[in-house]
Amino acid sequence: MLSHKAKYALKALLYLAEQDENHISRTVEIAEGANIPKKFLEQILLDLKRGRFVSSKQGKFGGYYLIKSKNDITLAEIHRLFDGAIALLPCASLNFYEPCADCKTESECSLRHGLMLIRDKTLKAMEGITIASLVNK
Amino acid sequence: MLSHKAKYALKALLYLAEQDENHISRTVEIAEGANIPKKFLEQILLDLKRGRFVSSKQGKFGGYYLIKSKNDITLAEIHRLFDGAIALLPCASLNFYEPCADCKTESECSLRHGLMLIRDKTLKAMEGITIASLVNK
DNA sequence: CTAATTCCTAGTAAATCGATAGAATTAATA
DNA sequence: TATTAATTCTATCGATTTACTAGGAATTAG
């Protein structure tokens, strides 16, 4: 399941994607438009900025805007940024790989193969969903 | 990600599936064979019993055994039993559906459609992984 | 200088997770 | 019937995570 943070991030990106080119959105505007707690959204937007999805203008009349094409922002990326691995166990993960502590006696974790198959299918599906594909749906 | 509980459940089922027909496995035997904390495993086996995957014989010489074919126990079922919904949000879930609280002003949650596509793909993949398919991998 | 905004750090209440403790119940068998 | 060995049940616990909130510092336009 997605965390609220990831869900709010997606809704915020969706909001930004619906604005006119060159429009800068204040946090409070996004919060009201997408129904997200404002102070919580602040943190989320900072995370999105660190992840190079959005950029900001500080000071009066400042705000946030997309710096990545809405066609290139996928659900997989947002999931990884806020909720981490897409695989069901770390030993089956591409970006968050860790060996299982409780599998050291076995040559390899017995679940790993199956979970990697699932990861591949899920990842492919998540990479197919972009912000652009969600706008106006 | 899978909880430890779900992971341990899968490993316990795998252990049971590898035993001879009619063999009854004590909790401590499964715990040692699959490297799972014994007291924690007790709870998990009770959950698996309530879910009709295993049954038990009480008292001396008691223990647990599969009552569902290893070909018919899928990762999707175990996920649902221990970790709940497979979909990324409740509004996109088949078995754990709930409307989003923060989407009531919109006719429908803007994320829902995309998340349902992902759910379908993931679910299909998870239904393809059975205990039998994991044995000796 | 002032107002409006982002940026940063802490804190917090509630829930969840991973596990442990201990006693009750059940069944085999000597 | 007493003993032993197993499941079953309920409660609790500490640590972590989650979903926020609070308060102020830094930045910028006018």
Short mmCIF file of C-alpha atoms (C1' of nucleotides) in Angstrom, two decimals:
data_model
loop_
_atom_site.label_atom_id
_atom_site.label_comp_id
_atom_site.label_asym_id
_atom_site.label_seq_id
_atom_site.Cartn_x
_atom_site.Cartn_y
_atom_site.Cartn_z
CA MET A 1 0.00 0.00 0.00
CA LEU A 2 1.07 3.57 -0.62
CA SER A 3 1.78 5.82 2.35
CA HIS A 4 -0.20 9.04 2.64
CA LYS A 5 3.01 10.83 1.79
CA ALA A 6 3.31 9.06 -1.55
CA LYS A 7 -0.36 9.54 -2.31
CA TYR A 8 -0.17 13.25 -1.49
CA ALA A 9 2.96 13.57 -3.60
CA LEU A 10 1.12 12.10 -6.58
CA LYS A 11 -1.84 14.40 -6.07
CA ALA A 12 0.45 17.41 -5.74
CA LEU A 13 2.26 16.48 -8.95
CA LEU A 14 -1.07 16.01 -10.64
CA TYR A 15 -2.11 19.46 -9.50
CA LEU A 16 1.09 21.00 -10.83
CA ALA A 17 0.72 19.15 -14.13
CA GLU A 18 -2.72 20.66 -14.62
CA GLN A 19 -1.51 24.25 -14.30
CA ASP A 20 -0.55 26.50 -17.17
CA GLU A 21 3.03 26.44 -18.38
CA ASN A 22 5.18 28.88 -16.34
CA HIS A 23 2.63 29.09 -13.56
CA ILE A 24 4.13 28.94 -10.09
CA SER A 25 1.93 27.34 -7.43
CA ARG A 26 2.14 28.30 -3.77
CA THR A 27 2.03 25.50 -1.22
CA VAL A 28 -1.27 26.71 0.19
CA GLU A 29 -2.79 26.72 -3.29
CA ILE A 30 -1.74 23.11 -3.90
CA ALA A 31 -2.87 22.10 -0.41
CA GLU A 32 -6.34 23.49 -0.96
CA GLY A 33 -6.60 22.36 -4.55
CA ALA A 34 -5.57 18.80 -3.81
CA ASN A 35 -6.93 18.54 -0.26
CA ILE A 36 -3.64 17.93 1.53
CA PRO A 37 -2.63 19.20 5.01
CA LYS A 38 -0.49 22.24 4.29
CA LYS A 39 2.38 21.72 6.71
CA PHE A 40 2.66 18.09 5.72
CA LEU A 41 2.68 19.10 2.07
CA GLU A 42 5.61 21.43 2.71
CA GLN A 43 7.78 18.47 3.61
CA ILE A 44 6.55 16.47 0.66
CA LEU A 45 7.32 19.25 -1.79
CA LEU A 46 10.82 19.53 -0.35
CA ASP A 47 11.27 15.80 -0.91
CA LEU A 48 10.03 16.17 -4.47
CA LYS A 49 12.48 19.00 -4.93
CA ARG A 50 15.38 16.91 -3.64
CA GLY A 51 14.21 14.19 -6.03
CA ARG A 52 14.41 16.68 -8.94
CA PHE A 53 10.77 16.39 -9.85
CA VAL A 54 9.95 19.99 -9.00
CA SER A 55 11.86 23.17 -8.34
CA SER A 56 10.93 26.24 -6.34
CA LYS A 57 11.21 29.98 -6.23
CA GLN A 58 11.75 31.35 -2.74
CA GLY A 59 10.50 34.50 -1.10
CA LYS A 60 7.42 36.55 -1.87
CA PHE A 61 5.50 35.35 -4.94
CA GLY A 62 7.50 32.15 -4.73
CA GLY A 63 6.19 28.62 -5.08
CA TYR A 64 6.68 25.32 -6.85
CA TYR A 65 6.68 24.13 -10.45
CA LEU A 66 7.44 20.95 -12.36
CA ILE A 67 10.92 20.58 -13.81
CA LYS A 68 10.38 17.09 -15.14
CA SER A 69 7.96 16.32 -17.95
CA LYS A 70 4.70 14.84 -16.73
CA ASN A 71 5.27 12.10 -19.31
CA ASP A 72 8.48 11.11 -17.58
CA ILE A 73 7.33 11.00 -13.97
CA THR A 74 6.26 7.43 -13.24
CA LEU A 75 4.52 5.88 -10.29
CA ALA A 76 7.55 3.65 -9.83
CA GLU A 77 9.79 6.66 -9.16
CA ILE A 78 7.42 8.21 -6.65
CA HIS A 79 6.98 4.89 -4.90
CA ARG A 80 10.73 4.52 -4.55
CA LEU A 81 11.22 8.08 -3.32
CA PHE A 82 8.61 7.92 -0.57
CA ASP A 83 7.94 4.25 0.14
CA GLY A 84 11.15 2.57 -0.96
CA ALA A 85 11.44 -0.81 -2.61
CA ILE A 86 8.86 -2.09 -5.06
CA ALA A 87 9.82 -5.73 -4.51
CA LEU A 88 8.12 -7.65 -1.71
CA LEU A 89 11.40 -8.45 0.07
CA PRO A 90 14.76 -6.66 0.07
CA CYS A 91 16.47 -9.74 -1.38
CA ALA A 92 14.31 -9.39 -4.50
CA SER A 93 14.84 -5.67 -4.91
CA LEU A 94 16.83 -3.90 -7.61
CA ASN A 95 17.29 -0.53 -5.94
CA PHE A 96 17.04 -1.49 -2.28
CA TYR A 97 18.74 -4.88 -2.27
CA GLU A 98 19.73 -6.44 1.03
CA PRO A 99 20.35 -10.12 1.75
CA CYS A 100 17.81 -11.74 4.08
CA ALA A 101 19.24 -12.21 7.56
CA ASP A 102 17.27 -15.39 8.13
CA CYS A 103 18.29 -17.12 4.90
CA LYS A 104 22.01 -17.36 5.40
CA THR A 105 22.05 -21.14 5.82
CA GLU A 106 20.36 -21.64 2.47
CA SER A 107 22.30 -21.08 -0.69
CA GLU A 108 19.61 -18.69 -1.69
CA CYS A 109 16.32 -17.56 -0.24
CA SER A 110 13.61 -19.90 -1.43
CA LEU A 111 11.21 -17.04 -1.97
CA ARG A 112 13.55 -14.87 -3.97
CA HIS A 113 12.87 -16.25 -7.44
CA GLY A 114 9.12 -15.98 -7.19
CA LEU A 115 9.31 -12.52 -5.71
CA MET A 116 11.57 -11.33 -8.49
CA LEU A 117 9.03 -12.47 -11.06
CA ILE A 118 6.38 -10.45 -9.27
CA ARG A 119 8.67 -7.46 -8.96
CA ASP A 120 9.32 -7.47 -12.71
CA LYS A 121 5.63 -7.48 -13.56
CA THR A 122 4.71 -4.89 -10.96
CA LEU A 123 7.59 -2.63 -11.89
CA LYS A 124 6.65 -2.74 -15.55
CA ALA A 125 3.09 -1.81 -14.66
CA MET A 126 4.21 1.02 -12.40
CA GLU A 127 6.55 2.42 -15.01
CA GLY A 128 3.61 2.53 -17.39
CA ILE A 129 1.66 4.91 -15.18
CA THR A 130 2.84 8.50 -15.56
CA ILE A 131 1.50 11.75 -14.19
CA ALA A 132 0.40 12.58 -17.73
CA SER A 133 -1.57 9.35 -17.96
CA LEU A 134 -3.45 10.26 -14.79
CA VAL A 135 -4.40 13.84 -15.64
CA ASN A 136 -8.10 14.28 -16.31
CA LYS A 137 -8.89 10.65 -15.61
CA MET B 1 6.91 -5.03 1.11
CA LEU B 2 5.94 -8.21 2.92
CA SER B 3 5.79 -8.15 6.71
CA HIS B 4 7.94 -10.64 8.60
CA LYS B 5 4.74 -12.42 9.47
CA ALA B 6 3.87 -13.01 5.83
CA LYS B 7 7.40 -14.03 4.99
CA TYR B 8 7.53 -16.47 7.90
CA ALA B 9 4.14 -17.84 6.89
CA LEU B 10 5.43 -18.57 3.40
CA LYS B 11 8.54 -20.24 4.73
CA ALA B 12 6.48 -22.32 7.14
CA LEU B 13 4.16 -23.41 4.35
CA LEU B 14 7.18 -24.23 2.23
CA TYR B 15 8.54 -26.35 5.06
CA LEU B 16 5.25 -28.20 5.42
CA ALA B 17 5.02 -28.74 1.67
CA GLU B 18 8.42 -30.41 1.69
CA GLN B 19 7.45 -33.01 4.28
CA ASP B 20 6.16 -36.49 3.52
CA GLU B 21 2.45 -36.97 3.07
CA ASN B 22 0.76 -37.55 6.45
CA HIS B 23 3.69 -36.17 8.38
CA ILE B 24 2.73 -33.89 11.25
CA SER B 25 5.22 -31.14 12.04
CA ARG B 26 5.61 -29.71 15.52
CA THR B 27 5.95 -25.94 15.81
CA VAL B 28 9.48 -26.23 17.14
CA GLU B 29 10.46 -28.40 14.21
CA ILE B 30 9.17 -25.85 11.70
CA ALA B 31 10.76 -23.02 13.67
CA GLU B 32 14.17 -24.64 13.54
CA GLY B 33 13.84 -25.91 9.99
CA ALA B 34 12.78 -22.58 8.60
CA ASN B 35 14.65 -20.31 11.03
CA ILE B 36 11.64 -18.56 12.56
CA PRO B 37 11.24 -17.42 16.21
CA LYS B 38 9.15 -20.16 17.79
CA LYS B 39 6.68 -18.12 19.81
CA PHE B 40 6.08 -15.82 16.87
CA LEU B 41 5.54 -18.81 14.63
CA GLU B 42 2.84 -20.11 16.98
CA GLN B 43 0.70 -17.08 16.21
CA ILE B 44 1.37 -17.36 12.51
CA LEU B 45 0.36 -21.02 12.41
CA LEU B 46 -2.86 -20.17 14.21
CA ASP B 47 -3.57 -17.53 11.60
CA LEU B 48 -2.86 -20.05 8.84
CA LYS B 49 -5.22 -22.44 10.56
CA ARG B 50 -7.98 -19.84 10.74
CA GLY B 51 -7.33 -19.18 7.06
CA ARG B 52 -7.83 -22.90 6.31
CA PHE B 53 -4.39 -23.43 4.88
CA VAL B 54 -3.28 -25.81 7.59
CA SER B 55 -4.89 -27.84 10.32
CA SER B 56 -3.53 -29.10 13.60
CA LYS B 57 -3.61 -32.03 15.94
CA GLN B 58 -3.52 -31.03 19.58
CA GLY B 59 -1.82 -32.63 22.55
CA LYS B 60 1.13 -34.97 22.65
CA PHE B 61 2.45 -35.93 19.21
CA GLY B 62 0.39 -33.08 17.84
CA GLY B 63 1.46 -30.50 15.29
CA TYR B 64 0.56 -28.92 11.99
CA TYR B 65 -0.05 -30.16 8.46
CA LEU B 66 -1.28 -28.74 5.14
CA ILE B 67 -4.93 -29.13 4.33
CA LYS B 68 -4.77 -27.20 1.08
CA SER B 69 -2.84 -28.42 -1.93
CA LYS B 70 0.50 -26.68 -2.37
CA ASN B 71 -0.59 -26.03 -5.95
CA ASP B 72 -3.55 -24.03 -4.72
CA ILE B 73 -1.88 -21.81 -2.13
CA THR B 74 -0.89 -18.59 -3.87
CA LEU B 75 1.19 -15.68 -2.76
CA ALA B 76 -1.84 -13.47 -3.27
CA GLU B 77 -3.79 -15.34 -0.61
CA ILE B 78 -0.99 -15.20 1.93
CA HIS B 79 -0.47 -11.51 1.26
CA ARG B 80 -4.13 -10.81 1.86
CA LEU B 81 -4.26 -12.89 5.03
CA PHE B 82 -1.29 -11.23 6.71
CA ASP B 83 -0.70 -7.92 4.97
CA GLY B 84 -4.11 -7.08 3.57
CA ALA B 85 -4.82 -5.38 0.28
CA ILE B 86 -2.69 -5.97 -2.79
CA ALA B 87 -3.75 -2.68 -4.39
CA LEU B 88 -1.76 0.45 -3.60
CA LEU B 89 -4.76 2.33 -2.19
CA PRO B 90 -7.98 1.07 -0.61
CA CYS B 91 -10.05 2.74 -3.34
CA ALA B 92 -8.36 0.47 -5.92
CA SER B 93 -8.76 -2.73 -3.92
CA LEU B 94 -11.04 -5.65 -4.68
CA ASN B 95 -11.06 -7.32 -1.28
CA PHE B 96 -10.31 -4.35 0.97
CA TYR B 97 -12.17 -1.58 -0.79
CA GLU B 98 -12.73 1.71 1.00
CA PRO B 99 -13.42 5.09 -0.54
CA CYS B 100 -10.65 7.68 -0.06
CA ALA B 101 -11.55 10.21 2.60
CA ASP B 102 -9.69 13.00 0.83
CA CYS B 103 -11.27 12.46 -2.58
CA LYS B 104 -14.90 13.08 -1.75
CA THR B 105 -15.10 16.36 -3.67
CA GLU B 106 -13.93 14.73 -6.86
CA SER B 107 -16.30 12.47 -8.75
CA GLU B 108 -13.66 9.82 -8.49
CA CYS B 109 -10.13 9.63 -7.15
CA SER B 110 -7.76 10.66 -9.91
CA LEU B 111 -5.32 7.94 -8.98
CA ARG B 112 -7.80 5.12 -8.89
CA HIS B 113 -7.73 4.10 -12.53
CA GLY B 114 -3.99 3.83 -12.75
CA LEU B 115 -3.77 1.98 -9.48
CA MET B 116 -6.36 -0.52 -10.62
CA LEU B 117 -4.30 -1.30 -13.70
CA ILE B 118 -1.30 -1.95 -11.48
CA ARG B 119 -3.37 -4.05 -9.11
CA ASP B 120 -4.57 -6.26 -11.95
CA LYS B 121 -1.05 -6.94 -13.17
CA THR B 122 0.38 -7.50 -9.72
CA LEU B 123 -2.49 -9.71 -8.66
CA LYS B 124 -2.12 -11.86 -11.75
CA ALA B 125 1.58 -12.26 -11.02
CA MET B 126 0.96 -13.09 -7.38
CA GLU B 127 -1.68 -15.65 -8.23
CA GLY B 128 0.86 -17.34 -10.47
CA ILE B 129 3.25 -17.99 -7.59
CA THR B 130 2.19 -21.01 -5.55
CA ILE B 131 3.88 -22.86 -2.73
CA ALA B 132 4.48 -25.71 -5.16
CA SER B 133 6.22 -23.39 -7.58
CA LEU B 134 8.60 -22.27 -4.83
CA VAL B 135 9.58 -25.70 -3.48
CA ASN B 136 13.17 -26.64 -4.31
CA LYS B 137 13.87 -23.38 -6.04
"C1'" DC C 1 11.47 47.62 6.09
"C1'" DT C 2 7.58 44.65 5.49
"C1'" DA C 3 5.01 41.03 3.87
"C1'" DA C 4 4.87 36.64 1.91
"C1'" DT C 5 6.81 32.78 0.86
"C1'" DT C 6 10.03 28.58 1.07
"C1'" DC C 7 13.11 25.98 4.07
"C1'" DC C 8 14.54 23.55 8.20
"C1'" DT C 9 14.38 21.09 12.64
"C1'" DA C 10 11.91 19.27 16.38
"C1'" DG C 11 8.39 17.19 18.53
"C1'" DT C 12 4.28 14.25 19.27
"C1'" DA C 13 0.29 11.13 19.55
"C1'" DA C 14 -1.22 7.05 17.71
"C1'" DA C 15 -0.68 2.99 15.40
"C1'" DT C 16 1.88 -0.97 13.93
"C1'" DC C 17 5.39 -4.47 14.16
"C1'" DG C 18 8.09 -8.08 15.85
"C1'" DA C 19 8.40 -10.62 19.43
"C1'" DT C 20 7.94 -12.63 24.29
"C1'" DA C 21 5.47 -14.56 28.60
"C1'" DG C 22 2.72 -17.46 30.85
"C1'" DA C 23 -1.03 -20.09 31.67
"C1'" DA C 24 -5.01 -22.93 29.89
"C1'" DT C 25 -6.39 -26.73 27.12
"C1'" DT C 26 -5.93 -31.05 24.83
"C1'" DA C 27 -4.39 -35.67 23.97
"C1'" DA C 28 -1.39 -39.89 24.30
"C1'" DT C 29 0.27 -43.29 27.19
"C1'" DA C 30 2.30 -45.54 31.15
"C1'" DT D 1 -5.40 -41.35 36.80
"C1'" DA D 2 -1.09 -38.89 36.56
"C1'" DT D 3 2.44 -37.37 33.51
"C1'" DT D 4 4.16 -35.41 29.63
"C1'" DA D 5 4.14 -32.89 25.48
"C1'" DA D 6 1.97 -30.47 22.46
"C1'" DT D 7 -1.38 -26.61 20.75
"C1'" DT D 8 -4.15 -22.53 22.03
"C1'" DC D 9 -5.20 -18.16 24.03
"C1'" DT D 10 -4.53 -13.61 25.90
"C1'" DA D 11 -1.81 -10.09 27.35
"C1'" DT D 12 2.04 -7.24 27.16
"C1'" DC D 13 6.22 -4.84 25.66
"C1'" DG D 14 9.69 -1.98 23.37
"C1'" DA D 15 10.98 -0.06 19.18
"C1'" DT D 16 9.83 1.90 15.04
"C1'" DT D 17 7.04 4.22 11.78
"C1'" DT D 18 3.41 7.22 10.40
"C1'" DA D 19 0.98 11.30 9.89
"C1'" DC D 20 1.05 15.24 11.28
"C1'" DT D 21 1.90 19.98 13.87
"C1'" DA D 22 4.80 23.94 15.68
"C1'" DG D 23 7.84 27.46 15.39
"C1'" DG D 24 10.99 29.98 13.44
"C1'" DA D 25 15.00 31.01 10.07
"C1'" DA D 26 16.07 32.31 5.46
"C1'" DT D 27 14.82 34.43 1.24
"C1'" DT D 28 12.83 37.69 -1.94
"C1'" DA D 29 9.65 41.36 -4.11
"C1'" DG D 30 8.11 45.64 -3.65
#
